Amino acid sequence: MKKILAFAAVAACLVFAGEALDVATMTEKDIAKLTYAQLMEMPLEDLMVLADKLGVSVDDLLNMKISVSSKKAMNTRESPGIISLITEEEIRNSGARTLMDVLRLVPGFEFGYDIDGAIGPGMRGIWGHEGKVLLLIDGQEMNELLYSTLQFGNHYGVANIKRIEILRGPGSCVYGGFAELGVINIITKKSDDLNGVSASVSASTMANDFGRTAVNFGVGKFFTNVDFSVTGTAGMANRSDRPYIDASDYYYGPESDAAKETFSNVNANVNIKDLSLRLIYDRYATRTSDYFDGETPVYNSFDGYYGEVKYDIAALSNLTVTPKVNIKYQIPYNFLDERYPYDRSALRFSGNTIANYDYSEKLNIVAGAEGYYDYATDRLDDPESVFGNDEKNISYYNVSGFAQGLLKLPHTNLVAGGRIDGHSAFGTAFSPRLGITGPFEKWHYKAIFSRAFRAPGIENMNLPSPDGTEITPERTTVFEVELGARPTDNMFLTLNVFDITITDPIIYFYYSDNDGNDVEWYENQERSGSTGFELEYRIKYGWGYGNVTYSYANPHITDKFDFFDKNKVPSYEVPGKENMVLGLPQHKLTLNGCWLRGSLSINPSLIYISQRFGSFGNGIIDKEKPSLITNIFVQYKNLLTNNLTAGIGVYNILGQKYDYLQPYYVVDSDLPPHPGPSREFTLKLSYDLGL
Amino acid sequence: MKKSMFLIAVFLALTVPDYTLAQDTKFSALLVYNFTKYVEWAGAPSAFAITILGDDPITDELKIIAEKSADVKITIKKVASLDQVGQCDLLFISPDKSNQLGAAIQKFPSNTLIVTNKDGLGKAGSAINLIQVDGKLRFEINPGSLKTSGLKAKPALFKLGKTIES
């Protein structure tokens, strides 16, 4: 009997051992259980059958290497920062008209109206227009140097963007004084992305006026040792088709052209082996309806020229040294109107060298040094229009050094680094960062402590307070904790909690004296900040993808601890509501989904912004109702002919009356809400031609 | 407000999860591993040297495969620039370094299989290019590039991939 049992057992083993895997009947769950050994033994034919059964996953996004938070390419789960990553495909399918449409779907971002037609960003419940958020386009800092601002509105097109990496937390330890609250890093299409010629046009109309027209192009080609690309955009747009009534009750309807804007941009890049040259020209012109007593306002333009020469020296197999020099020349807030003339330029020369050293597979060190020289000029003929030094020119310089160590241990990455800046006018600023990140198969965690700062802009230093106190940098302390889960290959969920304290925030003051003269200055106040959390849920399947985000920010979450009473800046306060600041919402919910069916994509999106408070002019602070912006974009690839893509979309389907609020209150200078776009129908056509 | 809640509810209903599984990077690496079996090198190497140019998640998967490979010894090396690429049997160029393809072809004119992972690079001269078609993993094979490199592919490879000419 024993012999029979033994024979049966051996026979059974032989039968099982010889049993081939039936790949045809395997389900996706069966495939997930296969070992590497089984997969490696499989014939290629079978492997392709299995690959056919697999769908797409969120891994494409999670594995994408980004360097915005650390200068070291890492995936989003490992990076020492709270990260959002937006791909070309997502931008294209969404039908986004401008960068602002893209950022609206990112947790924490909302926009406000500054002055002179400028729309700026708020981030995590903090107004970040002046020098708190850094925008990089292919490594070039776009913030203008006089006030350190960024102009969104209809400024930055998206047709030539390859990827956007967003650090939703401080980045001063790497980038210095503009990266206090966050960094938006835009990577445009390179030669290999274009590999030919592409062109696109878009046109839209709002309910009561035209919306936007734009022409975009891209040319790129790579050869054996040389590659080049040139991309560009030009067009005009309307900030709103709704009427605006200014603080003096003057009416500006669509016929006044008061909200018309123009934009143009050219970005050229040549790489000769490891040498890279880049030139960018950027122009944006907006208009303001304020202070013109009903007359048609003039353009307020922003011109910028950016140049970079960079060389990657692979000194050793594990050491890369990258020296680069940059030049940037800007003429921001150029207001050639005899009533309010402003014509100043700023020039920056900078040099930077970064060494990236892989000591071992576990230890990476990035270190570098940077220096810049700023030179500003008042270009008006008026001899009385001078800088604070009573001259037509003023200059500053800054030197900095930074270092960062990254230690990779099993399921744990430790990051420690810091940057020290020494400025000729405002002194030194130290920005350390300590972080720990832990990626596991199904989940990850991050805990980050950062100090950051905002470097005062040239005009901030030029307009000191009447008592003679000089401006110092804002200093910011941020704590962030993130937990992420990847319950299946197709889903990704993150939750982060943050606390931001800004000490010595730089605040603008203005009043009109008894003689009607403008008196304006900047001074450091006690503190501001916010506490909150952000939730993001992403899915990606063969049929499409989607994401849901929710963000919450509060300057005063409890009365129990003074630490959480963040805002002590009167001009940000909402009377009677300690848990809010002017202009920005406490809650934001976004939904974005894209269904893919062969050449067809249908992309609805929705943005809910909770109630906000803002100035309504003449000292009145009032409530703005919640807004629900719903959009849809339908796109078809290879329409009629190969390489032609057509899309139609409707923005603000419900026709909500969304307004841009001024997120601060200044006596004699407070502005009523500026209307945003109403329902807008848009058409886009793009054509790619290989060379 | 009711309208808002309805829209949100519709959106959430449409995003109810299913259990589709996907392991694109792993299967891309398995394809690369299989190319070592389906392509013939002059003087068939007893150990395969695979170099990955650029940061690509396929590197980690290939390292696992190399460790588990019993038939043939495989070494995996990751480099940041083309200058650092030494003699290798298979050069995988990550998408972010794809503008180095021309220079790589010039540097390794023969007996190195160049594999890429980006739309259009098969036509641009890569011998084998991994692509996604409707979300499914596929590969293009360029017989002209293979021939120029002095490599021969088994007929099964042409059967399973999409033949493409420069």
PDB file of C-alpha atoms in Angstrom, chain A residues 100 104 110-113 119 239-245 583-585 609-616 622-629 652 655-663 671-678:
ATOM      1  CA  MET A 100      -4.390  78.772 -14.299  1.00  0.00           C
ATOM      2  CA  ARG A 104      -7.082  75.193 -10.283  1.00  0.00           C
ATOM      3  CA  GLU A 110      -6.663  79.628  -5.737  1.00  0.00           C
ATOM      4  CA  PHE A 111      -6.261  82.996  -7.400  1.00  0.00           C
ATOM      5  CA  GLY A 112      -6.863  86.584  -6.445  1.00  0.00           C
ATOM      6  CA  TYR A 113      -6.744  90.051  -7.949  1.00  0.00           C
ATOM      7  CA  ILE A 119      -4.014  87.898 -11.140  1.00  0.00           C
ATOM      8  CA  ARG A 239     -10.322  88.230 -18.547  1.00  0.00           C
ATOM      9  CA  SER A 240     -14.086  88.543 -18.393  1.00  0.00           C
ATOM     10  CA  ASP A 241     -17.102  89.446 -20.483  1.00  0.00           C
ATOM     11  CA  ARG A 242     -19.011  90.637 -17.445  1.00  0.00           C
ATOM     12  CA  PRO A 243     -19.184  94.329 -16.520  1.00  0.00           C
ATOM     13  CA  TYR A 244     -17.036  95.786 -13.775  1.00  0.00           C
ATOM     14  CA  ILE A 245     -17.985  98.734 -11.601  1.00  0.00           C
ATOM     15  CA  GLY A 583      -9.756  86.635  -0.839  1.00  0.00           C
ATOM     16  CA  LEU A 584      -9.100  82.945  -0.343  1.00  0.00           C
ATOM     17  CA  PRO A 585     -11.444  80.039   0.419  1.00  0.00           C
ATOM     18  CA  ILE A 609     -14.654  76.924  -4.039  1.00  0.00           C
ATOM     19  CA  SER A 610     -16.222  77.697  -0.684  1.00  0.00           C
ATOM     20  CA  GLN A 611     -17.301  81.160   0.333  1.00  0.00           C
ATOM     21  CA  ARG A 612     -14.697  83.879   0.354  1.00  0.00           C
ATOM     22  CA  PHE A 613     -14.552  87.367   1.752  1.00  0.00           C
ATOM     23  CA  GLY A 614     -13.115  90.324  -0.043  1.00  0.00           C
ATOM     24  CA  SER A 615     -13.030  94.014  -0.336  1.00  0.00           C
ATOM     25  CA  PHE A 616     -15.919  95.522  -2.240  1.00  0.00           C
ATOM     26  CA  ASP A 622     -18.296  91.381   2.242  1.00  0.00           C
ATOM     27  CA  LYS A 623     -18.979  87.755   1.428  1.00  0.00           C
ATOM     28  CA  GLU A 624     -18.656  86.154  -1.995  1.00  0.00           C
ATOM     29  CA  LYS A 625     -20.885  83.099  -2.426  1.00  0.00           C
ATOM     30  CA  PRO A 626     -19.340  79.658  -3.057  1.00  0.00           C
ATOM     31  CA  SER A 627     -18.557  78.948  -6.699  1.00  0.00           C
ATOM     32  CA  LEU A 628     -18.997  75.767  -8.639  1.00  0.00           C
ATOM     33  CA  ILE A 629     -17.111  75.822 -11.906  1.00  0.00           C
ATOM     34  CA  ASN A 652     -18.235  77.262 -16.533  1.00  0.00           C
ATOM     35  CA  GLY A 655     -22.582  80.189 -15.904  1.00  0.00           C
ATOM     36  CA  GLN A 656     -21.475  80.904 -12.334  1.00  0.00           C
ATOM     37  CA  LYS A 657     -20.500  84.472 -11.544  1.00  0.00           C
ATOM     38  CA  TYR A 658     -16.996  83.846 -10.334  1.00  0.00           C
ATOM     39  CA  ASP A 659     -15.000  86.906  -9.235  1.00  0.00           C
ATOM     40  CA  TYR A 660     -11.348  87.468  -8.412  1.00  0.00           C
ATOM     41  CA  LEU A 661     -11.122  89.042  -4.984  1.00  0.00           C
ATOM     42  CA  GLN A 662      -8.370  91.224  -3.622  1.00  0.00           C
ATOM     43  CA  PRO A 663      -6.826  89.153  -0.806  1.00  0.00           C
ATOM     44  CA  LEU A 671     -10.782  97.312  -5.040  1.00  0.00           C
ATOM     45  CA  PRO A 672     -14.147  95.676  -5.687  1.00  0.00           C
ATOM     46  CA  PRO A 673     -14.195  92.059  -6.979  1.00  0.00           C
ATOM     47  CA  HIS A 674     -13.057  91.777 -10.582  1.00  0.00           C
ATOM     48  CA  PRO A 675     -15.294  89.538 -12.666  1.00  0.00           C
ATOM     49  CA  GLY A 676     -14.017  86.259 -14.048  1.00  0.00           C
ATOM     50  CA  PRO A 677     -15.086  84.566 -17.274  1.00  0.00           C
ATOM     51  CA  SER A 678     -18.681  83.497 -17.765  1.00  0.00           C
TER      52      SER A 678
END
